[in-house]
Short mmCIF file of C-alpha atoms in Angstrom, two decimals:
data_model
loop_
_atom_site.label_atom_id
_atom_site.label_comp_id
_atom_site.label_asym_id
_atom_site.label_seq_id
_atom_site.Cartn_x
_atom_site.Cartn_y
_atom_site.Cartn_z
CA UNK A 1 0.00 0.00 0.00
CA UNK A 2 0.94 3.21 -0.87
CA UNK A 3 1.15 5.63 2.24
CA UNK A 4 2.11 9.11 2.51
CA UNK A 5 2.32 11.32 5.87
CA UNK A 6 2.66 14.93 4.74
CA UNK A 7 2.29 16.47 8.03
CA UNK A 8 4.69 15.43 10.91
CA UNK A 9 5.80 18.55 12.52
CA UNK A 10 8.67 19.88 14.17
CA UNK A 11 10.15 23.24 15.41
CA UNK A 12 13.25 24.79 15.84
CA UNK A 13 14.72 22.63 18.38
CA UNK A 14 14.85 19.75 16.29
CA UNK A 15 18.22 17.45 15.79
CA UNK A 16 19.73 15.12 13.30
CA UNK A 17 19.01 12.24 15.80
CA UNK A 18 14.84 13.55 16.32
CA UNK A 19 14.88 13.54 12.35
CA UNK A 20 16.91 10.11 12.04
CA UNK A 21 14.06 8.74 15.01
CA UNK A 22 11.04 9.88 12.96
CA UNK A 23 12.11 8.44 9.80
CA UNK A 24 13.15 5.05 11.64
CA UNK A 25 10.06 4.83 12.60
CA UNK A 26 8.25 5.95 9.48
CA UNK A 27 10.15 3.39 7.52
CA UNK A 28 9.21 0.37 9.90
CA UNK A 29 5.81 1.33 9.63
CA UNK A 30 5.65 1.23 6.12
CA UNK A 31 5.19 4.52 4.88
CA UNK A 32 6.71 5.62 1.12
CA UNK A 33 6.99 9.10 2.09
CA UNK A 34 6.94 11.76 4.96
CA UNK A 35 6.49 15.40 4.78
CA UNK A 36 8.48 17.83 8.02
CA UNK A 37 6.48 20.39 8.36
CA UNK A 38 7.33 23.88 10.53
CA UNK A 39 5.74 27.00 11.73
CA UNK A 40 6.35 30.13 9.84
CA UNK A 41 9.98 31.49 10.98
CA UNK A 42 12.94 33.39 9.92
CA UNK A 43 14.81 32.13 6.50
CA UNK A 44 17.85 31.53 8.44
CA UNK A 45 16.35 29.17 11.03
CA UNK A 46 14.26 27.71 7.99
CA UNK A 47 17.49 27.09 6.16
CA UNK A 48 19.45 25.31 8.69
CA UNK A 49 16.57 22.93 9.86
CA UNK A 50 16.24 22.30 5.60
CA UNK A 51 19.64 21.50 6.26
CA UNK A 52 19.60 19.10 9.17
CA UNK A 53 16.43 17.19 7.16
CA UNK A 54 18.78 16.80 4.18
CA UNK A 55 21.49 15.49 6.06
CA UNK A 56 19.60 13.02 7.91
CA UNK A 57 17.30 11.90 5.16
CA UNK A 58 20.63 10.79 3.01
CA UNK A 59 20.60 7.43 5.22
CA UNK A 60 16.75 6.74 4.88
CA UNK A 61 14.99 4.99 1.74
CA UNK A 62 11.65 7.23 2.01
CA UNK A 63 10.63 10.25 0.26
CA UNK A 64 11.13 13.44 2.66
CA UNK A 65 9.72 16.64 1.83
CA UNK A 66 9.69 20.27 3.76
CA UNK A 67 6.59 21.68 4.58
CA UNK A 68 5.61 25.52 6.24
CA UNK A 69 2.86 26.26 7.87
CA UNK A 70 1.22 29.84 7.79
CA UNK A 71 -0.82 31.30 10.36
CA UNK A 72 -2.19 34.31 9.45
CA UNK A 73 -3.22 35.71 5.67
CA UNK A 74 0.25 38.15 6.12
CA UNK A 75 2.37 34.77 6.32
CA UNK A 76 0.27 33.10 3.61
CA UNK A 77 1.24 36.14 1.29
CA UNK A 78 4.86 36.17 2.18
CA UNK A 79 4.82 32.72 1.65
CA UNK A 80 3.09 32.43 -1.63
CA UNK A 81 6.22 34.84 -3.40
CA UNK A 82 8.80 31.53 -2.39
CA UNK A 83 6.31 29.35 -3.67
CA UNK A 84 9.11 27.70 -5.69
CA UNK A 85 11.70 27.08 -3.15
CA UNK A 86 9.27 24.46 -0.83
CA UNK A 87 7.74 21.66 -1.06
CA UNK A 88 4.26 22.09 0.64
CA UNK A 89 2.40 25.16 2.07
CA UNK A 90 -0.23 24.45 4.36
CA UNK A 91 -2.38 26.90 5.97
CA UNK A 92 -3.57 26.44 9.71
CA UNK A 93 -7.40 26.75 9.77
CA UNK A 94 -9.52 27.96 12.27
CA UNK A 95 -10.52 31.04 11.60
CA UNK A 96 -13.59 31.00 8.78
CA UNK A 97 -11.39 34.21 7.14
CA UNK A 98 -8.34 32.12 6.93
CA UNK A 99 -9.98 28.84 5.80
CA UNK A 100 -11.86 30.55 2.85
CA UNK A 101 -8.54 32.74 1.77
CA UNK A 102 -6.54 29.20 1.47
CA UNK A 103 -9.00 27.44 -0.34
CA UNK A 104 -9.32 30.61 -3.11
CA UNK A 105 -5.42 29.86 -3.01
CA UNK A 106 -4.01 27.84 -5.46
CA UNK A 107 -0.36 27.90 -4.23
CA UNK A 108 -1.66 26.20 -1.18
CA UNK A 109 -1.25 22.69 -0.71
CA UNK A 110 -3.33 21.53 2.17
CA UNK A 111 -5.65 23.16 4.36
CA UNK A 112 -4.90 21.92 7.66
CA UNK A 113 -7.32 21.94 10.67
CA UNK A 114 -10.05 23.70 9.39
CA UNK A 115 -12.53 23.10 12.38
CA UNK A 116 -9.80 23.75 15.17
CA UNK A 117 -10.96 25.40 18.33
CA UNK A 118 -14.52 25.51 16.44
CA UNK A 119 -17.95 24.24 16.99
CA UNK A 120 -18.44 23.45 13.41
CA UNK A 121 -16.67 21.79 10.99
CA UNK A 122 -15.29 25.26 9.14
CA UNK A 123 -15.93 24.03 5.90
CA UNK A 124 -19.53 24.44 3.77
CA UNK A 125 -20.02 24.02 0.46
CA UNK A 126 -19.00 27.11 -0.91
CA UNK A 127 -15.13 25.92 0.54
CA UNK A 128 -15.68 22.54 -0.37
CA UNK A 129 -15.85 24.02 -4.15
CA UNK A 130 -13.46 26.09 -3.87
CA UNK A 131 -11.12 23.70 -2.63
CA UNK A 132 -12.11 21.38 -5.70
CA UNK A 133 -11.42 24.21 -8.43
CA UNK A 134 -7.90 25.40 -6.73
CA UNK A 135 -7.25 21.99 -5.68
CA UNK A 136 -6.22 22.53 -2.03
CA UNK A 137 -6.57 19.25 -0.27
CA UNK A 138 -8.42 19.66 3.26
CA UNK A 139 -6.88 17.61 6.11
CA UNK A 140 -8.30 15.51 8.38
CA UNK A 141 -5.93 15.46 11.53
CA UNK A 142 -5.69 11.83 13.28
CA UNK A 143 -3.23 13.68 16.01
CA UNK A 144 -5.73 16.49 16.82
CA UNK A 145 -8.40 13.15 17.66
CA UNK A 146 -5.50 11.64 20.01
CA UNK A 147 -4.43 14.49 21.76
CA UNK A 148 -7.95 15.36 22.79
CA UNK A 149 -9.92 14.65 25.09
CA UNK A 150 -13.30 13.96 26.69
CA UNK A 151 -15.99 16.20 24.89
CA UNK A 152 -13.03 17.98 23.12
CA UNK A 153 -12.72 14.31 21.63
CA UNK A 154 -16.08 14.34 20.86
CA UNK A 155 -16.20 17.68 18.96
CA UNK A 156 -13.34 16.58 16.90
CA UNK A 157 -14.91 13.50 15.46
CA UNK A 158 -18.03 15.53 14.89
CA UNK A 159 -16.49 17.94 13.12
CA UNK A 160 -14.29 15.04 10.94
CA UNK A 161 -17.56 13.57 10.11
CA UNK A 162 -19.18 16.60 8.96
CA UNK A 163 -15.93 17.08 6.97
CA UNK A 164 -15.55 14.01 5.25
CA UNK A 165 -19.74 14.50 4.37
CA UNK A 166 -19.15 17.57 2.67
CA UNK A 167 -16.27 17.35 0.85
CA UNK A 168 -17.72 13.91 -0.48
CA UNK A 169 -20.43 15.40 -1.76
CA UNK A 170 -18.51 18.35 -3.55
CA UNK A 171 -15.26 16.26 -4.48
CA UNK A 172 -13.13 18.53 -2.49
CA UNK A 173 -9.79 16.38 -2.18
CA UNK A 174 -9.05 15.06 1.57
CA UNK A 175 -5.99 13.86 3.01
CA UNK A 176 -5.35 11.82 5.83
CA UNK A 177 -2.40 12.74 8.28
CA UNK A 178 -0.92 11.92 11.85
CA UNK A 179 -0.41 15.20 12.95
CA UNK A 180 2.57 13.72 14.33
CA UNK A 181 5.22 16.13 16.53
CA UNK A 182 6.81 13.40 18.71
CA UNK A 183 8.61 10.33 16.88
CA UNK A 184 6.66 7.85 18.74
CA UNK A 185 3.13 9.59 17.61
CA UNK A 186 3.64 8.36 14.02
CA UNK A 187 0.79 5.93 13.19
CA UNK A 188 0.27 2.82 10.91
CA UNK A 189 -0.79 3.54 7.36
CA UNK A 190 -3.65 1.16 8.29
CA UNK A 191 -4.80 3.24 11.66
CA UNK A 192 -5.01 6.12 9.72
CA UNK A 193 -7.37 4.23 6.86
CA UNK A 194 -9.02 2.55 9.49
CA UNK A 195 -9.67 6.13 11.50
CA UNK A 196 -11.21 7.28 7.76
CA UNK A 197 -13.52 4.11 7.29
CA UNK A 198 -14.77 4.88 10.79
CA UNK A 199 -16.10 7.92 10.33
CA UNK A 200 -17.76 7.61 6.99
CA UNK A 201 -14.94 7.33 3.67
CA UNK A 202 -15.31 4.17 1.62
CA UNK A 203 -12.59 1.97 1.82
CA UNK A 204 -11.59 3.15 -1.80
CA UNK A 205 -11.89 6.72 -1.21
CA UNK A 206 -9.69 6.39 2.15
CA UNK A 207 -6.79 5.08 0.43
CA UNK A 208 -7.04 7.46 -1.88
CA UNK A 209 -6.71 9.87 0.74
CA UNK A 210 -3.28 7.90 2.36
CA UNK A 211 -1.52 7.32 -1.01
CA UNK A 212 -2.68 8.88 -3.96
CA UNK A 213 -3.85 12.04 -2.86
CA UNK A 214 -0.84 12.66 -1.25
CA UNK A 215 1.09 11.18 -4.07
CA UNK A 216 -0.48 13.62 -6.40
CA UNK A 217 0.52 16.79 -4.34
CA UNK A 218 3.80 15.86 -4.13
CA UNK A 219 4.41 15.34 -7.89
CA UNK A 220 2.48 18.62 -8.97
CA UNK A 221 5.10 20.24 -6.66
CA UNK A 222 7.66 19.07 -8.38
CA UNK A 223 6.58 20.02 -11.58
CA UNK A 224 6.48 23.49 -10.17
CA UNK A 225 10.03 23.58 -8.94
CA UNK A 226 11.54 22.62 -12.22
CA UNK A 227 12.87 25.41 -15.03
CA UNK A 228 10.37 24.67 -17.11
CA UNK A 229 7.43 25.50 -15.35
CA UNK A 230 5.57 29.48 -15.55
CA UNK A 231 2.42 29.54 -14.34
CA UNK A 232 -0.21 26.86 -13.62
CA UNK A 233 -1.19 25.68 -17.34
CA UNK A 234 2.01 26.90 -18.38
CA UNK A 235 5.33 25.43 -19.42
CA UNK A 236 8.06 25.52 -21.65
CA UNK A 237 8.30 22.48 -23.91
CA UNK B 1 -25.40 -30.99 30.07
CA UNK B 2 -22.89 -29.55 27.31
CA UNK B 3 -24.05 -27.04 24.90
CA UNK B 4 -24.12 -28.38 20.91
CA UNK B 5 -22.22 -26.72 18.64
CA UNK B 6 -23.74 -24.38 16.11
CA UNK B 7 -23.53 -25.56 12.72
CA UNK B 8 -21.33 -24.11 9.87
CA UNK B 9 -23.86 -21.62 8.32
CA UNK B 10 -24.80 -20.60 11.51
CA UNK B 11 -21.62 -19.42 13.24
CA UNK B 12 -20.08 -15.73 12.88
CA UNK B 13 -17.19 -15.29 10.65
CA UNK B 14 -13.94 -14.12 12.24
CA UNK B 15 -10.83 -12.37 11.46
CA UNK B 16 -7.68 -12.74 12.82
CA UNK B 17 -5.49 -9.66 13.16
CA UNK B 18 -1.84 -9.64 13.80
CA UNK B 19 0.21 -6.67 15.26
CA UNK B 20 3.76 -5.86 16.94
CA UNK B 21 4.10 -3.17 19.44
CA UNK B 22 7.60 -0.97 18.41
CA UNK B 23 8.52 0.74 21.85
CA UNK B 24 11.44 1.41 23.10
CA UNK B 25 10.71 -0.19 26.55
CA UNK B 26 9.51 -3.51 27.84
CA UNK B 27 6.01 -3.55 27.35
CA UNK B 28 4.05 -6.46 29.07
CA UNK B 29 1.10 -8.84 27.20
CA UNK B 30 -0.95 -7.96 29.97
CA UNK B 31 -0.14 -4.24 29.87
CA UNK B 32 -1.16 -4.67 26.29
CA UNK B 33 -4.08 -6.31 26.35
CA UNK B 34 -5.36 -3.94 28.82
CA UNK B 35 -4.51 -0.91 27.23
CA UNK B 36 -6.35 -2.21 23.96
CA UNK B 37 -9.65 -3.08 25.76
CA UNK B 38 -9.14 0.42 27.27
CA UNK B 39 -8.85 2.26 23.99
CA UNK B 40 -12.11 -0.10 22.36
CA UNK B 41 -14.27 0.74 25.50
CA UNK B 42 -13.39 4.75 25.72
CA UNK B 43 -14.54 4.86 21.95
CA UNK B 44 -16.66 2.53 21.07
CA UNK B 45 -18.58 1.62 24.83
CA UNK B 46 -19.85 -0.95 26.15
CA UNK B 47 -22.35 -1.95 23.12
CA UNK B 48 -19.72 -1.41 20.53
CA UNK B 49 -17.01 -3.33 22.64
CA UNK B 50 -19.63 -6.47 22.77
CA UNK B 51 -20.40 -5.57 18.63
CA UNK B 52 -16.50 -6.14 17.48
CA UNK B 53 -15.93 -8.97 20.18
CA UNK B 54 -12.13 -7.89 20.69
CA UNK B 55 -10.72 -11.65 21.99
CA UNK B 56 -6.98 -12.42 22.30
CA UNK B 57 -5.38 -15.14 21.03
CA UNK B 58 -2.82 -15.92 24.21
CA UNK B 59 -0.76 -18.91 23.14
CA UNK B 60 0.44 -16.79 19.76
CA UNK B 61 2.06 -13.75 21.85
CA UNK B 62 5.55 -13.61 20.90
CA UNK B 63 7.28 -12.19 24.06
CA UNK B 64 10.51 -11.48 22.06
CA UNK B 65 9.42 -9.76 19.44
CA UNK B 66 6.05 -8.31 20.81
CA UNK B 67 3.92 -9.97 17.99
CA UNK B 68 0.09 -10.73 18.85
CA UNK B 69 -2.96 -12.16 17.40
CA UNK B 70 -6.39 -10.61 18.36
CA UNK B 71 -9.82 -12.02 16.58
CA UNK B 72 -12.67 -10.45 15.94
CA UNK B 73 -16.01 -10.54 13.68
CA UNK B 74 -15.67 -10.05 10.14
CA UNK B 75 -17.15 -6.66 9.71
CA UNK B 76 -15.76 -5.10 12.92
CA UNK B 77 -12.34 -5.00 11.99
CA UNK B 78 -11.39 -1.55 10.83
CA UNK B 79 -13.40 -0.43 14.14
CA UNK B 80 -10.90 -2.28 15.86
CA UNK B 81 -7.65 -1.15 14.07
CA UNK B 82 -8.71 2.23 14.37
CA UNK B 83 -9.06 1.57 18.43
CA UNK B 84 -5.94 -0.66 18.78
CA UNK B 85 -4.38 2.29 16.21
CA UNK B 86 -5.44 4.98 19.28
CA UNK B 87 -4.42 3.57 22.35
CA UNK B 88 -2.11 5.02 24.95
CA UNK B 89 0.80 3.01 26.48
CA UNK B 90 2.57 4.06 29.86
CA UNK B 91 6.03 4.55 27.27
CA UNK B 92 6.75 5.22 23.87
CA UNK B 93 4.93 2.68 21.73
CA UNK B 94 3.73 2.66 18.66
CA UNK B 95 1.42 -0.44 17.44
CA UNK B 96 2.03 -1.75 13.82
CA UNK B 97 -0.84 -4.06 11.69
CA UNK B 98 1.20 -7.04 10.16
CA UNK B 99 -1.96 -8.82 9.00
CA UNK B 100 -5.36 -9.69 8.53
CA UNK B 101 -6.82 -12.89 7.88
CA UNK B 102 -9.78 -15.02 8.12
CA UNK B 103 -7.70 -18.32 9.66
CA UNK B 104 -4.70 -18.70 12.28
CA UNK B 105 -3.10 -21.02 10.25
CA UNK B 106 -2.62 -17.93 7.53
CA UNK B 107 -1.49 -15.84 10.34
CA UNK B 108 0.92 -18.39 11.45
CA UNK B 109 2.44 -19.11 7.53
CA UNK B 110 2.60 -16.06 6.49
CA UNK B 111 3.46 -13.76 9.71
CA UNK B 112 4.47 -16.08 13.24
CA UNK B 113 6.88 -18.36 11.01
CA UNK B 114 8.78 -15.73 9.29
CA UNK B 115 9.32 -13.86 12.71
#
């Protein structure tokens, strides 16, 4: 089975050894690829933890990307001119302004979180188009069930449920993540498609939503970083 | 008096799912098993507990390697990954699926022997 994790994150603090521990892991659990992804920081603290990823990905047979995370529209913007120099851009959700400006995005990758801190699910069907036309895949957060608790717990499921409804109705693309930020928080490919099944995705759907969907992002990406690419829909041949 | 036993047609169909807890420490079977029926009960309850049947398969525990066998019915199964997937061990642990099948002896062929 294919099985990508494109949101594992770490901060500044992170070592070789955390990075060489997360990939262990990843690789025993049978992933094909893993995405790092960090908070929105300075470019010189961005370019040394770029570093140590490189450095300790050389040993390791997966696929490892480098993801940032913006917070606020400001960020987003910022982030959007660099487009070409990273991998993923994923937006934090939340906030019904934020959600709705990264899926009218289409540099964005993911939108992560959308319902965090929320009652409802912060996506309706005028984001769950959206997020079809500018493909911007909407993430459904295994960690933020885990590290929750009690009617907190309950909330979250809720608001995965209404998620998964929505976008399945609309075709809005949905990923599956662990949310990870501790090596040992990583979870089996088959959790993670289990978690999915459980809360209404067809079996077909949620490993679309572990491999291919993921799969997908990644290689657009790289299409973008090459020479040859302009603008979406345009190249040199 | 002893019970008869239901005939073919009549009895549930099972699946047998094999996992090995990666940790870093030594985790018990017992500690295990526990922390599993733990995780099913806090999201499933009581009713969905007795709906997926969660039974373990003592005698194939693997105290080396920390492989296990647990059984339940046929349609109940991603229910249970998704609960053995989200429970929470006193140390660093994480729980990997090696396999699903409908018989132990596939179980034993294809994952216990090659251990």
């Amino acid at each position: 089975m294919i099985a990508y994790d494109l949101h594992v994150e770490i901060d500044k603090t992170a070592t070789e050894k955390t990075i060489d521990k997360f990939l262990n892991i990843a690789e025993k659990l049978g992933y094909s690829g893993i995405a790092f992804v960090i908070n929105q920081m300075k470019k010189q603290d961005e370019k040394e933890i770029v570093k140590i990823i490189k450095n300790a990905s050389k040993s390791s047979n997966l696929e490892v990307y480098f993801g940032v995370k913006a917070r606020t529209i400001t960020g987003l913007e910022k982030l959007i001119k660099r487009r070409r120099e990273i991998d993923l851009i994923l937006v934090e959700g939340g906030n019904l302004k934020m959600n709705r400006k990264a899926v009218e995005t289409r540099e964005v990758d993911i939108l992560s979180v959308p319902s965090k801190k929320r009652y409802d699910c912060g996506i309706n069907h005028v984001t769950a188009r959206l997020a079809r036309e500018n493909d911007v895949a909407i993430e459904l957060n295994f960690g933020e069930f885990l590290k929750s608790e009690n009617s907190a717990r309950i909330k979250v499921l809720q608001n995965h449920m209404e998620i998964v409804r929505i976008a399945k109705k609309y075709k809005a693309p949905v990923i599956l993540t662990s949310g990870a930020s501790a090596p040992w928080e990583l979870k089996d490919p088959f959790v993670l498609l289990s978690y999915a099944v459980s809360i209404g995705m067809e079996i077909k759907e949620s490993k679309n939503a572990l491999g291919y969907g993921p799969k997908r992002i990644v290689q657009k990406n790289r299409e973008r970083q090459s020479d040859k690419w302009i603008i979406p829909g345009v190249r040199v041949v | 008096m002893k019970l008869k036993i239901l005939p073919l047609s009549m009895r549930r169909k099972k699946r047998y799912i094999a996992f090995r807890v990666i940790s870093n420490c030594d985790i018990s079977y017992e500690e295990v098993k526990q922390k599993i029926r733990e995780a099913v009960v806090e999201i499933f309850g009581k009713k969905g507990y007795a709906d997926i049947h969660p039974r373990f398969i003592d005698n194939l525990w693997n105290d080396e390697k920390k492989v296990g066998v647990i059984r339940c019915w046929h349609k109940e199964v991603y229910r249970l990954v998704f609960a053995i997937g989200s429970a929470k061990f006193n140390c660093e642990a994480v729980v990997k699926i090696l396999k699903v099948s409908g018989t132990i002896k596939k179980i034993k062929t294809s994952v216990l022997n090659k251990l």
